[in-house]
Every structure is written in structure tokens, then in C-alpha cells.
């Protein structure tokens, strides 16, 4: 299937999805969200892929949900169609790691999409914001939940109530992004990080991601127990034997995802 609002390629063992609606600063309309979900699910099913990068253009990762598409919706339409459900959740539900490589605007649903990835690498010109309040609504794709977990209540509340944007440096300081990369190197660096993850044992990667995500949903005690059970379960994999043997033999491990 040819895509119209995204481009999709494979670099090594990394799937790269580029949002591509330049005329609308990659605003997330139903077509784009549907294609994005399809591409993510294909990479999930592809055994050669160990990580995925989602990126946009230099000017915009994504400037939010498509305002023109939703402006005339009525409450029953919005609620019954559940238009931020379904495909909007595909990235957050993925088991393989997904890295957001953010340049330019990541606003509203664009910021929420980036936050639903496992971590964000930002270029120097990245700007994050949840300006839904200026449109008379509130974030609808996880913004009120994920931003507060990322940067704490004070900053999240200020941004959500005023619509203020946050530049890359502030976002890094606040813990929203893991690292800032020079603009021209962003995609290559994201793919390099993705390849590094893809070289690890995929069962261990998936379970590590799951354990970190559970920390937001469980008590410390429950989370510690879950982590320990998962840790023990990895001794059933060939990759654990290979990884530890490689350390002892002072050589590079060759994981086979078994
Ligand atoms: N939806 C639809 N179209 C959008 C858009 C969006 N979210 N953001 C930008 N565009 C369009 C503009 O309408 C414009 O199209 P035209 O040339 O046809 O008029 C084109 O993209 C370029 O945008 P601007 O001319 O506005 O570019 P700028 O450089 O002057 O400003 C900007 C850039 C500050 C990002 C500005 O475009 C902007 O404020 N965009 C909207 C941001 C926003 O409010 N996002 C939240 C959306 S609601 C949401 O996401 C809900 C949710 O939680 C799921």
C-alpha cells in the first residue's frame, strides 16, 4: 500500500516513519493517523525490525490534530466516533520501542504523539506545547496525563492552562526530552540509537520497556515484584546465555531474539 501522508523506510533494523503533510505542518488528520497506525503495526509484525523512529520535517514534527477537520464536529459525533481512540492509540500500544525525533513544532496532538513514544530526541529548534486551551478545548490524546508525568505538575499545569510553548532546552531540563541533537543530525542520530536498541535481545527490550511503563501504573512494591519476575523469566532465553557468555569470553554478544 502506498502512503500519502507519511513516508516509510527501513534503515538497517530500524523502521523510519516520516510525517509528510508539509502544507498543514503535519497536522494529524484521520488519513495520517490511519496510515501511521498501519505503518507502526507492520513494523511490529516485521521480525527484522527492532525499533522504530517517528519524525517530521525541520519546521514541524506535527502542529496538532487537524483543526480544520474537527472544527465542525458535534458532541455526539466526537463522542460516538471516538475519533481520538482507535488508531490514535497505535503508537502508545506498540511493544517495540518507538523513538520520537522532534524538530520544529510538536504541538497539541503532535506533542501528545511524541510523548506516546518511548522517548524523545529533540533538535535545537524543537518547540513543545499543548495549546488546546486557546481553541476552547483541552488536550485529548493523553496530554494532561503524560505531560504531568514527564515534567511535574507546576510546569504541566502552566503549559496546559496558558498554552505556552517550551523550547528544546527547557524541555530537556524538565525531563520531557532525553537529549538535544544539532538540527542536521537529528534523524541519523535517532536511527543510530534505534539500531543500538535493535542490536539487543528483542525479548529483553520489550520486557524492559514494559517494566518501565508499569512503573506509572503500579505501586513501588508491585512494580518491584513485576520487575523481579520478568528478570527471572529472561533466564529462559538463549540470549541471556549468549549475553553473559560473551561478557565472560570478552567478545561482542550476538543476540538472536530467542
Ligand atoms: N490543523 C490544521 N491545519 C494546521 C494546523 C492544525 N493543527 N496547524 C497548522 N495548520 C495549517 C495552517 O492552517 C496553515 O494552512 P494555510 O496555509 O492553508 O492557512 C499551514 O498549516 C501553515 O500554518 P501557519 O500559517 O499557521 O504557520 P505559522 O508558521 O504562522 O504558525 C503554528 C505555526 C504556530 C504551529 C500555527 O500553525 C499554529 O498555531 N497551529 C495550530 C497549533 C494548535 O493549536 N495545535 C493543537 C490542535 S488541537 C489538538 O491537537 C487536539 C488534541 O489534543 C488531539
PDB file of C-alpha atoms and ligand atoms in Angstrom:
ATOM      1  CA  UNK A   1       0.000   0.000   0.000  1.00  0.00           C
ATOM      2  CA  UNK A   2       1.371   3.387  -0.966  1.00  0.00           C
ATOM      3  CA  UNK A   3       1.085   6.038   1.719  1.00  0.00           C
ATOM      4  CA  UNK A   4       0.003   9.611   1.006  1.00  0.00           C
ATOM      5  CA  UNK A   5       0.576  11.431   4.277  1.00  0.00           C
ATOM      6  CA  UNK A   6       3.692   9.655   5.581  1.00  0.00           C
ATOM      7  CA  UNK A   7       6.811   8.103   4.096  1.00  0.00           C
ATOM      8  CA  UNK A   8       8.101   4.806   5.385  1.00  0.00           C
ATOM      9  CA  UNK A   9      11.531   3.259   5.032  1.00  0.00           C
ATOM     10  CA  UNK A  10      13.778   0.724   6.681  1.00  0.00           C
ATOM     11  CA  UNK A  11      17.337   1.624   7.698  1.00  0.00           C
ATOM     12  CA  UNK A  12      19.187  -1.444   8.953  1.00  0.00           C
ATOM     13  CA  UNK A  13      16.897  -2.938  11.571  1.00  0.00           C
ATOM     14  CA  UNK A  14      15.110   0.357  12.232  1.00  0.00           C
ATOM     15  CA  UNK A  15      11.779   1.366  10.745  1.00  0.00           C
ATOM     16  CA  UNK A  16      11.573   5.083   9.970  1.00  0.00           C
ATOM     17  CA  UNK A  17       8.218   6.813   9.611  1.00  0.00           C
ATOM     18  CA  UNK A  18       8.257  10.439   8.433  1.00  0.00           C
ATOM     19  CA  UNK A  19       5.094  12.504   8.807  1.00  0.00           C
ATOM     20  CA  UNK A  20       4.588  14.228   5.466  1.00  0.00           C
ATOM     21  CA  UNK A  21       1.815  16.813   5.204  1.00  0.00           C
ATOM     22  CA  UNK A  22       4.003  19.908   4.767  1.00  0.00           C
ATOM     23  CA  UNK A  23       1.088  22.087   3.628  1.00  0.00           C
ATOM     24  CA  UNK A  24      -0.505  21.670   7.093  1.00  0.00           C
ATOM     25  CA  UNK A  25       2.665  21.437   9.244  1.00  0.00           C
ATOM     26  CA  UNK A  26       1.953  17.689   9.552  1.00  0.00           C
ATOM     27  CA  UNK A  27      -1.392  18.283  11.259  1.00  0.00           C
ATOM     28  CA  UNK A  28      -2.753  14.908  12.260  1.00  0.00           C
ATOM     29  CA  UNK A  29      -5.889  14.271  10.214  1.00  0.00           C
ATOM     30  CA  UNK A  30      -7.724  10.932  10.102  1.00  0.00           C
ATOM     31  CA  UNK A  31      -5.855   9.830   6.964  1.00  0.00           C
ATOM     32  CA  UNK A  32      -2.438  10.455   8.516  1.00  0.00           C
ATOM     33  CA  UNK A  33      -3.332   8.798  11.808  1.00  0.00           C
ATOM     34  CA  UNK A  34      -4.695   5.760   9.910  1.00  0.00           C
ATOM     35  CA  UNK A  35      -1.533   5.453   7.818  1.00  0.00           C
ATOM     36  CA  UNK A  36       0.695   5.947  10.850  1.00  0.00           C
ATOM     37  CA  UNK A  37      -1.131   3.153  12.694  1.00  0.00           C
ATOM     38  CA  UNK A  38      -0.803   0.840   9.685  1.00  0.00           C
ATOM     39  CA  UNK A  39       2.939   1.527   9.376  1.00  0.00           C
ATOM     40  CA  UNK A  40       3.524   1.000  13.116  1.00  0.00           C
ATOM     41  CA  UNK A  41       1.587  -2.294  13.081  1.00  0.00           C
ATOM     42  CA  UNK A  42       3.582  -3.502  10.058  1.00  0.00           C
ATOM     43  CA  UNK A  43       6.878  -2.777  11.805  1.00  0.00           C
ATOM     44  CA  UNK A  44       5.543  -4.514  14.923  1.00  0.00           C
ATOM     45  CA  UNK A  45       4.889  -7.630  12.831  1.00  0.00           C
ATOM     46  CA  UNK A  46       8.227  -7.497  10.957  1.00  0.00           C
ATOM     47  CA  UNK A  47      10.742  -9.738  12.756  1.00  0.00           C
ATOM     48  CA  UNK A  48      13.679  -7.890  11.149  1.00  0.00           C
ATOM     49  CA  UNK A  49      12.718  -4.627  12.875  1.00  0.00           C
ATOM     50  CA  UNK A  50      13.931  -3.955  16.417  1.00  0.00           C
ATOM     51  CA  UNK A  51      12.985  -0.290  16.841  1.00  0.00           C
ATOM     52  CA  UNK A  52      11.029   2.452  15.100  1.00  0.00           C
ATOM     53  CA  UNK A  53      11.722   6.166  14.648  1.00  0.00           C
ATOM     54  CA  UNK A  54       8.908   8.649  14.043  1.00  0.00           C
ATOM     55  CA  UNK A  55       9.946  12.034  12.735  1.00  0.00           C
ATOM     56  CA  UNK A  56       8.574  15.016  10.826  1.00  0.00           C
ATOM     57  CA  UNK A  57      10.093  17.925   8.934  1.00  0.00           C
ATOM     58  CA  UNK A  58      12.576  20.516  10.130  1.00  0.00           C
ATOM     59  CA  UNK A  59       9.737  23.021  10.663  1.00  0.00           C
ATOM     60  CA  UNK A  60       7.218  20.688  12.288  1.00  0.00           C
ATOM     61  CA  UNK A  61       7.081  17.287  13.898  1.00  0.00           C
ATOM     62  CA  UNK A  62       3.300  17.860  13.956  1.00  0.00           C
ATOM     63  CA  UNK A  63       1.270  21.001  14.749  1.00  0.00           C
ATOM     64  CA  UNK A  64      -1.521  19.030  16.413  1.00  0.00           C
ATOM     65  CA  UNK A  65      -4.744  17.320  15.467  1.00  0.00           C
ATOM     66  CA  UNK A  66      -6.185  18.768  12.259  1.00  0.00           C
ATOM     67  CA  UNK A  67      -8.245  21.727  13.477  1.00  0.00           C
ATOM     68  CA  UNK A  68      -9.984  22.205  10.118  1.00  0.00           C
ATOM     69  CA  UNK A  69     -11.116  18.575  10.117  1.00  0.00           C
ATOM     70  CA  UNK A  70     -12.569  18.681  13.624  1.00  0.00           C
ATOM     71  CA  UNK A  71     -13.882  22.263  13.806  1.00  0.00           C
ATOM     72  CA  UNK A  72     -17.481  21.361  12.838  1.00  0.00           C
ATOM     73  CA  UNK A  73     -17.857  18.140  14.815  1.00  0.00           C
ATOM     74  CA  UNK A  74     -20.792  17.981  17.186  1.00  0.00           C
ATOM     75  CA  UNK A  75     -20.507  16.439  20.639  1.00  0.00           C
ATOM     76  CA  UNK A  76     -22.372  13.229  19.676  1.00  0.00           C
ATOM     77  CA  UNK A  77     -20.196  12.826  16.559  1.00  0.00           C
ATOM     78  CA  UNK A  78     -16.970  13.333  18.511  1.00  0.00           C
ATOM     79  CA  UNK A  79     -18.055  11.049  21.326  1.00  0.00           C
ATOM     80  CA  UNK A  80     -19.659   8.265  19.287  1.00  0.00           C
ATOM     81  CA  UNK A  81     -16.877   8.214  16.656  1.00  0.00           C
ATOM     82  CA  UNK A  82     -14.316   8.299  19.500  1.00  0.00           C
ATOM     83  CA  UNK A  83     -12.033   9.910  16.945  1.00  0.00           C
ATOM     84  CA  UNK A  84      -9.045  10.123  19.298  1.00  0.00           C
ATOM     85  CA  UNK A  85      -9.436   6.435  20.175  1.00  0.00           C
ATOM     86  CA  UNK A  86      -8.533   3.542  17.875  1.00  0.00           C
ATOM     87  CA  UNK A  87      -5.678   4.391  15.519  1.00  0.00           C
ATOM     88  CA  UNK A  88      -4.547   7.324  17.697  1.00  0.00           C
ATOM     89  CA  UNK A  89      -3.511   4.754  20.308  1.00  0.00           C
ATOM     90  CA  UNK A  90      -1.385   2.562  17.989  1.00  0.00           C
ATOM     91  CA  UNK A  91       1.940   4.164  18.934  1.00  0.00           C
ATOM     92  CA  UNK A  92       1.290   4.044  22.675  1.00  0.00           C
ATOM     93  CA  UNK A  93       0.226   0.404  22.436  1.00  0.00           C
ATOM     94  CA  UNK A  94       3.264  -0.799  20.459  1.00  0.00           C
ATOM     95  CA  UNK A  95       5.502  -3.373  22.122  1.00  0.00           C
ATOM     96  CA  UNK A  96       8.670  -2.484  20.195  1.00  0.00           C
ATOM     97  CA  UNK A  97      10.483   0.730  21.175  1.00  0.00           C
ATOM     98  CA  UNK A  98       9.479   3.856  19.288  1.00  0.00           C
ATOM     99  CA  UNK A  99      11.683   6.957  19.336  1.00  0.00           C
ATOM    100  CA  UNK A 100      10.269  10.385  18.518  1.00  0.00           C
ATOM    101  CA  UNK A 101      12.794  12.547  16.643  1.00  0.00           C
ATOM    102  CA  UNK A 102      11.301  16.015  17.046  1.00  0.00           C
ATOM    103  CA  UNK A 103      12.286  19.082  15.071  1.00  0.00           C
ATOM    104  CA  UNK A 104      10.233  22.276  14.983  1.00  0.00           C
ATOM    105  CA  UNK A 105       6.682  22.357  16.348  1.00  0.00           C
ATOM    106  CA  UNK A 106       5.329  19.476  18.433  1.00  0.00           C
ATOM    107  CA  UNK A 107       2.006  20.959  19.492  1.00  0.00           C
ATOM    108  CA  UNK A 108      -1.255  19.558  20.813  1.00  0.00           C
ATOM    109  CA  UNK A 109      -1.745  16.093  19.330  1.00  0.00           C
ATOM    110  CA  UNK A 110       1.796  16.361  17.889  1.00  0.00           C
ATOM    111  CA  UNK A 111       3.244  16.810  21.366  1.00  0.00           C
ATOM    112  CA  UNK A 112       0.983  14.007  22.593  1.00  0.00           C
ATOM    113  CA  UNK A 113       2.149  11.733  19.774  1.00  0.00           C
ATOM    114  CA  UNK A 114       5.779  12.442  20.694  1.00  0.00           C
ATOM    115  CA  UNK A 115       5.018  11.734  24.364  1.00  0.00           C
ATOM    116  CA  UNK A 116       3.357   8.425  23.468  1.00  0.00           C
ATOM    117  CA  UNK A 117       6.686   7.301  22.007  1.00  0.00           C
ATOM    118  CA  UNK A 118       9.180   5.734  24.428  1.00  0.00           C
ATOM    119  CA  UNK A 119      11.487   8.721  24.466  1.00  0.00           C
ATOM    120  CA  UNK A 120      12.016  11.967  22.604  1.00  0.00           C
ATOM    121  CA  UNK A 121      15.200  13.141  20.917  1.00  0.00           C
ATOM    122  CA  UNK A 122      14.793  16.819  20.089  1.00  0.00           C
ATOM    123  CA  UNK A 123      16.643  19.083  17.708  1.00  0.00           C
ATOM    124  CA  UNK A 124      17.774  22.535  18.868  1.00  0.00           C
ATOM    125  CA  UNK A 125      14.762  24.213  17.219  1.00  0.00           C
ATOM    126  CA  UNK A 126      12.112  21.908  18.725  1.00  0.00           C
ATOM    127  CA  UNK A 127       9.145  23.580  20.461  1.00  0.00           C
ATOM    128  CA  UNK A 128       6.623  21.706  22.582  1.00  0.00           C
ATOM    129  CA  UNK A 129       3.216  22.880  23.656  1.00  0.00           C
ATOM    130  CA  UNK A 130      -0.369  21.943  24.429  1.00  0.00           C
ATOM    131  CA  UNK A 131      -2.283  24.984  23.082  1.00  0.00           C
ATOM    132  CA  UNK A 132      -5.710  23.279  23.015  1.00  0.00           C
ATOM    133  CA  UNK A 133      -6.958  25.696  25.701  1.00  0.00           C
ATOM    134  CA  UNK A 134      -6.602  28.533  23.158  1.00  0.00           C
ATOM    135  CA  UNK A 135      -9.091  26.642  20.953  1.00  0.00           C
ATOM    136  CA  UNK A 136     -11.636  26.293  23.746  1.00  0.00           C
ATOM    137  CA  UNK A 137     -10.860  22.632  24.432  1.00  0.00           C
ATOM    138  CA  UNK A 138      -8.296  20.579  26.346  1.00  0.00           C
ATOM    139  CA  UNK A 139      -5.692  18.024  25.214  1.00  0.00           C
ATOM    140  CA  UNK A 140      -7.436  14.832  24.127  1.00  0.00           C
ATOM    141  CA  UNK A 141      -4.676  12.382  23.245  1.00  0.00           C
ATOM    142  CA  UNK A 142      -3.003  11.966  26.621  1.00  0.00           C
ATOM    143  CA  UNK A 143      -1.535  15.435  27.154  1.00  0.00           C
ATOM    144  CA  UNK A 144      -2.933  16.079  30.622  1.00  0.00           C
ATOM    145  CA  UNK A 145      -1.722  12.658  31.779  1.00  0.00           C
ATOM    146  CA  UNK A 146       1.654  12.266  30.097  1.00  0.00           C
ATOM    147  CA  UNK A 147       2.971  15.840  30.366  1.00  0.00           C
ATOM    148  CA  UNK A 148       2.463  15.941  34.120  1.00  0.00           C
ATOM    149  CA  UNK A 149       4.290  12.620  34.480  1.00  0.00           C
ATOM    150  CA  UNK A 150       7.152  13.939  32.340  1.00  0.00           C
ATOM    151  CA  UNK A 151       7.680  17.432  33.765  1.00  0.00           C
ATOM    152  CA  UNK A 152       5.712  17.560  37.029  1.00  0.00           C
ATOM    153  CA  UNK A 153       2.523  19.394  37.953  1.00  0.00           C
ATOM    154  CA  UNK A 154       3.730  23.016  38.043  1.00  0.00           C
ATOM    155  CA  UNK A 155       5.122  23.158  34.525  1.00  0.00           C
ATOM    156  CA  UNK A 156       2.424  20.914  33.042  1.00  0.00           C
ATOM    157  CA  UNK A 157      -0.369  22.944  34.611  1.00  0.00           C
ATOM    158  CA  UNK A 158       1.114  26.236  33.426  1.00  0.00           C
ATOM    159  CA  UNK A 159       1.539  24.953  29.876  1.00  0.00           C
ATOM    160  CA  UNK A 160      -1.927  23.378  29.699  1.00  0.00           C
ATOM    161  CA  UNK A 161      -3.731  26.403  31.206  1.00  0.00           C
ATOM    162  CA  UNK A 162      -1.877  29.071  29.198  1.00  0.00           C
ATOM    163  CA  UNK A 163      -0.855  27.241  26.006  1.00  0.00           C
ATOM    164  CA  UNK A 164       2.763  28.393  26.480  1.00  0.00           C
ATOM    165  CA  UNK A 165       5.335  26.653  24.284  1.00  0.00           C
ATOM    166  CA  UNK A 166       8.523  25.192  25.707  1.00  0.00           C
ATOM    167  CA  UNK A 167      11.794  25.351  23.740  1.00  0.00           C
ATOM    168  CA  UNK A 168      14.127  22.347  23.434  1.00  0.00           C
ATOM    169  CA  UNK A 169      16.480  23.446  26.189  1.00  0.00           C
ATOM    170  CA  UNK A 170      13.708  23.886  28.733  1.00  0.00           C
ATOM    171  CA  UNK A 171      12.167  20.582  27.633  1.00  0.00           C
ATOM    172  CA  UNK A 172      15.445  18.785  28.216  1.00  0.00           C
ATOM    173  CA  UNK A 173      15.938  20.432  31.612  1.00  0.00           C
ATOM    174  CA  UNK A 174      12.389  19.444  32.601  1.00  0.00           C
ATOM    175  CA  UNK A 175      12.837  15.814  31.547  1.00  0.00           C
ATOM    176  CA  UNK A 176      10.453  15.837  28.570  1.00  0.00           C
ATOM    177  CA  UNK A 177      13.226  15.018  26.101  1.00  0.00           C
ATOM    178  CA  UNK A 178      16.161  12.706  26.648  1.00  0.00           C
ATOM    179  CA  UNK A 179      18.694  14.668  24.590  1.00  0.00           C
ATOM    180  CA  UNK A 180      19.095  17.648  22.254  1.00  0.00           C
ATOM    181  CA  UNK A 181      20.769  16.928  18.908  1.00  0.00           C
ATOM    182  CA  UNK A 182      22.000  19.500  16.338  1.00  0.00           C
ATOM    183  CA  UNK A 183      19.227  20.054  13.757  1.00  0.00           C
ATOM    184  CA  UNK A 184      21.087  18.490  10.820  1.00  0.00           C
ATOM    185  CA  UNK A 185      21.981  15.316  12.729  1.00  0.00           C
ATOM    186  CA  UNK A 186      18.632  14.534  14.347  1.00  0.00           C
ATOM    187  CA  UNK A 187      17.344  11.759  12.092  1.00  0.00           C
ATOM    188  CA  UNK A 188      20.717   9.999  11.722  1.00  0.00           C
ATOM    189  CA  UNK A 189      21.260  10.086  15.473  1.00  0.00           C
ATOM    190  CA  UNK A 190      17.739   8.734  16.128  1.00  0.00           C
ATOM    191  CA  UNK A 191      18.343   5.879  13.680  1.00  0.00           C
ATOM    192  CA  UNK A 192      21.723   5.193  15.323  1.00  0.00           C
ATOM    193  CA  UNK A 193      20.068   4.969  18.738  1.00  0.00           C
ATOM    194  CA  UNK A 194      17.319   2.790  17.233  1.00  0.00           C
ATOM    195  CA  UNK A 195      19.926   0.450  15.724  1.00  0.00           C
ATOM    196  CA  UNK A 196      21.703   0.211  19.062  1.00  0.00           C
ATOM    197  CA  UNK A 197      18.431  -0.927  20.647  1.00  0.00           C
ATOM    198  CA  UNK A 198      17.706  -3.261  17.712  1.00  0.00           C
ATOM    199  CA  UNK A 199      21.070  -4.971  18.309  1.00  0.00           C
ATOM    200  CA  UNK A 200      19.930  -6.002  21.817  1.00  0.00           C
ATOM    201  CA  UNK A 201      17.783  -9.048  22.591  1.00  0.00           C
ATOM    202  CA  UNK A 202      14.240  -8.162  21.497  1.00  0.00           C
ATOM    203  CA  UNK A 203      12.517 -10.125  24.311  1.00  0.00           C
ATOM    204  CA  UNK A 204      14.661  -8.243  26.867  1.00  0.00           C
ATOM    205  CA  UNK A 205      13.967  -4.913  25.156  1.00  0.00           C
ATOM    206  CA  UNK A 206      10.199  -5.488  25.087  1.00  0.00           C
ATOM    207  CA  UNK A 207      10.158  -6.532  28.739  1.00  0.00           C
ATOM    208  CA  UNK A 208      12.393  -3.627  29.820  1.00  0.00           C
ATOM    209  CA  UNK A 209      10.010  -1.219  28.110  1.00  0.00           C
ATOM    210  CA  UNK A 210       7.036  -2.929  29.724  1.00  0.00           C
ATOM    211  CA  UNK A 211       8.617  -2.755  33.193  1.00  0.00           C
ATOM    212  CA  UNK A 212       9.353   0.978  32.883  1.00  0.00           C
ATOM    213  CA  UNK A 213       5.808   1.638  31.635  1.00  0.00           C
ATOM    214  CA  UNK A 214       4.327  -0.360  34.528  1.00  0.00           C
ATOM    215  CA  UNK A 215       6.033   1.995  36.982  1.00  0.00           C
ATOM    216  CA  UNK A 216       3.328   4.542  36.130  1.00  0.00           C
ATOM    217  CA  UNK A 217       0.533   2.117  36.906  1.00  0.00           C
ATOM    218  CA  UNK A 218       1.688   0.101  39.916  1.00  0.00           C
ATOM    219  CA  UNK A 219       2.740   0.736  43.476  1.00  0.00           C
ATOM    220  CA  UNK A 220       6.508   0.560  44.063  1.00  0.00           C
ATOM    221  CA  UNK A 221       6.091  -2.825  45.748  1.00  0.00           C
ATOM    222  CA  UNK A 222       4.060  -4.286  42.854  1.00  0.00           C
ATOM    223  CA  UNK A 223       6.429  -2.807  40.301  1.00  0.00           C
ATOM    224  CA  UNK A 224       9.493  -4.232  42.041  1.00  0.00           C
ATOM    225  CA  UNK A 225       7.868  -7.668  42.109  1.00  0.00           C
ATOM    226  CA  UNK A 226       6.914  -7.414  38.417  1.00  0.00           C
ATOM    227  CA  UNK A 227      10.468  -6.395  37.547  1.00  0.00           C
ATOM    228  CA  UNK A 228      11.940  -9.313  39.521  1.00  0.00           C
ATOM    229  CA  UNK A 229       9.602 -11.851  37.889  1.00  0.00           C
ATOM    230  CA  UNK A 230      10.474 -10.505  34.439  1.00  0.00           C
ATOM    231  CA  UNK A 231      14.192 -10.537  35.288  1.00  0.00           C
ATOM    232  CA  UNK A 232      13.978 -14.223  36.289  1.00  0.00           C
ATOM    233  CA  UNK A 233      11.956 -15.094  33.161  1.00  0.00           C
ATOM    234  CA  UNK A 234      14.752 -13.839  30.915  1.00  0.00           C
ATOM    235  CA  UNK A 235      16.956 -16.684  32.171  1.00  0.00           C
ATOM    236  CA  UNK A 236      14.733 -18.875  29.946  1.00  0.00           C
ATOM    237  CA  UNK A 237      16.120 -17.172  26.820  1.00  0.00           C
ATOM    238  CA  UNK A 238      19.102 -18.209  24.704  1.00  0.00           C
ATOM    239  CA  UNK A 239      20.012 -14.510  24.545  1.00  0.00           C
ATOM    240  CA  UNK A 240      20.691 -14.399  28.306  1.00  0.00           C
ATOM    241  CA  UNK A 241      23.136 -17.306  27.936  1.00  0.00           C
ATOM    242  CA  UNK A 242      24.745 -15.611  24.926  1.00  0.00           C
ATOM    243  CA  UNK A 243      24.945 -12.188  26.581  1.00  0.00           C
ATOM    244  CA  UNK A 244      26.603 -13.444  29.736  1.00  0.00           C
ATOM    245  CA  UNK A 245      28.900 -15.902  27.894  1.00  0.00           C
ATOM    246  CA  UNK A 246      30.020 -13.053  25.609  1.00  0.00           C
ATOM    247  CA  UNK A 247      30.893 -10.931  28.646  1.00  0.00           C
ATOM    248  CA  UNK A 248      32.959 -13.731  30.199  1.00  0.00           C
ATOM    249  CA  UNK A 249      34.689 -14.502  26.868  1.00  0.00           C
ATOM    250  CA  UNK A 250      35.365 -10.777  26.298  1.00  0.00           C
ATOM    251  CA  UNK A 251      33.580 -10.642  22.920  1.00  0.00           C
ATOM    252  CA  UNK A 252      30.568  -8.897  21.411  1.00  0.00           C
ATOM    253  CA  UNK A 253      27.247 -10.650  22.092  1.00  0.00           C
ATOM    254  CA  UNK A 254      25.223 -11.810  19.089  1.00  0.00           C
ATOM    255  CA  UNK A 255      21.588 -11.845  20.107  1.00  0.00           C
ATOM    256  CA  UNK A 256      19.085 -13.902  18.113  1.00  0.00           C
ATOM    257  CA  UNK A 257      15.864 -12.784  19.818  1.00  0.00           C
ATOM    258  CA  UNK A 258      15.279 -16.227  21.338  1.00  0.00           C
TER     259      UNK A 258
HETATM  260  N1  LIG B   1      -4.650  21.828  11.969  1.00  0.00           N
HETATM  261  C1  LIG B   1      -4.908  22.171  10.687  1.00  0.00           C
HETATM  262  N2  LIG B   1      -4.107  22.991   9.967  1.00  0.00           N
HETATM  263  C2  LIG B   1      -2.996  23.464  10.564  1.00  0.00           C
HETATM  264  C3  LIG B   1      -2.672  23.143  11.893  1.00  0.00           C
HETATM  265  C4  LIG B   1      -3.548  22.276  12.608  1.00  0.00           C
HETATM  266  N3  LIG B   1      -3.302  21.883  13.873  1.00  0.00           N
HETATM  267  N4  LIG B   1      -1.520  23.789  12.226  1.00  0.00           N
HETATM  268  C5  LIG B   1      -1.146  24.475  11.124  1.00  0.00           C
HETATM  269  N5  LIG B   1      -2.037  24.288  10.119  1.00  0.00           N
HETATM  270  C6  LIG B   1      -2.001  24.863   8.770  1.00  0.00           C
HETATM  271  C7  LIG B   1      -2.394  26.324   8.787  1.00  0.00           C
HETATM  272  O1  LIG B   1      -3.787  26.467   8.799  1.00  0.00           O
HETATM  273  C8  LIG B   1      -1.753  26.791   7.504  1.00  0.00           C
HETATM  274  O2  LIG B   1      -2.552  26.400   6.419  1.00  0.00           O
HETATM  275  P1  LIG B   1      -2.998  27.522   5.310  1.00  0.00           P
HETATM  276  O3  LIG B   1      -1.711  27.917   4.659  1.00  0.00           O
HETATM  277  O4  LIG B   1      -3.909  26.735   4.413  1.00  0.00           O
HETATM  278  O5  LIG B   1      -3.638  28.625   6.048  1.00  0.00           O
HETATM  279  C9  LIG B   1      -0.463  25.970   7.425  1.00  0.00           C
HETATM  280  O6  LIG B   1      -0.666  24.837   8.278  1.00  0.00           O
HETATM  281  C10 LIG B   1       0.759  26.727   7.947  1.00  0.00           C
HETATM  282  O7  LIG B   1       0.444  27.195   9.248  1.00  0.00           O
HETATM  283  P2  LIG B   1       0.631  28.734   9.685  1.00  0.00           P
HETATM  284  O8  LIG B   1       0.452  29.638   8.509  1.00  0.00           O
HETATM  285  O9  LIG B   1      -0.235  28.971  10.877  1.00  0.00           O
HETATM  286  O10 LIG B   1       2.191  28.701  10.086  1.00  0.00           O
HETATM  287  P3  LIG B   1       2.942  29.644  11.152  1.00  0.00           P
HETATM  288  O11 LIG B   1       4.389  29.359  10.972  1.00  0.00           O
HETATM  289  O12 LIG B   1       2.461  31.046  11.025  1.00  0.00           O
HETATM  290  O13 LIG B   1       2.442  29.121  12.593  1.00  0.00           O
HETATM  291  C11 LIG B   1       1.945  27.424  14.242  1.00  0.00           C
HETATM  292  C12 LIG B   1       2.807  27.831  13.030  1.00  0.00           C
HETATM  293  C13 LIG B   1       2.298  28.298  15.461  1.00  0.00           C
HETATM  294  C14 LIG B   1       2.275  25.971  14.542  1.00  0.00           C
HETATM  295  C15 LIG B   1       0.447  27.597  13.914  1.00  0.00           C
HETATM  296  O14 LIG B   1       0.183  26.952  12.675  1.00  0.00           O
HETATM  297  C16 LIG B   1      -0.492  27.013  14.930  1.00  0.00           C
HETATM  298  O15 LIG B   1      -0.709  27.607  15.964  1.00  0.00           O
HETATM  299  N6  LIG B   1      -1.080  25.829  14.642  1.00  0.00           N
HETATM  300  C17 LIG B   1      -2.069  25.207  15.487  1.00  0.00           C
HETATM  301  C18 LIG B   1      -1.453  24.601  16.740  1.00  0.00           C
HETATM  302  C19 LIG B   1      -2.546  24.013  17.635  1.00  0.00           C
HETATM  303  O16 LIG B   1      -3.393  24.712  18.152  1.00  0.00           O
HETATM  304  N7  LIG B   1      -2.498  22.677  17.846  1.00  0.00           N
HETATM  305  C20 LIG B   1      -3.459  21.965  18.672  1.00  0.00           C
HETATM  306  C21 LIG B   1      -4.519  21.329  17.801  1.00  0.00           C
HETATM  307  S1  LIG B   1      -5.853  20.643  18.739  1.00  0.00           S
HETATM  308  C22 LIG B   1      -5.322  19.111  19.206  1.00  0.00           C
HETATM  309  O17 LIG B   1      -4.219  18.697  18.901  1.00  0.00           O
HETATM  310  C23 LIG B   1      -6.315  18.288  19.987  1.00  0.00           C
HETATM  311  C24 LIG B   1      -5.749  17.081  20.650  1.00  0.00           C
HETATM  312  O18 LIG B   1      -5.302  17.141  21.774  1.00  0.00           O
HETATM  313  C25 LIG B   1      -5.767  15.778  19.973  1.00  0.00           C
END
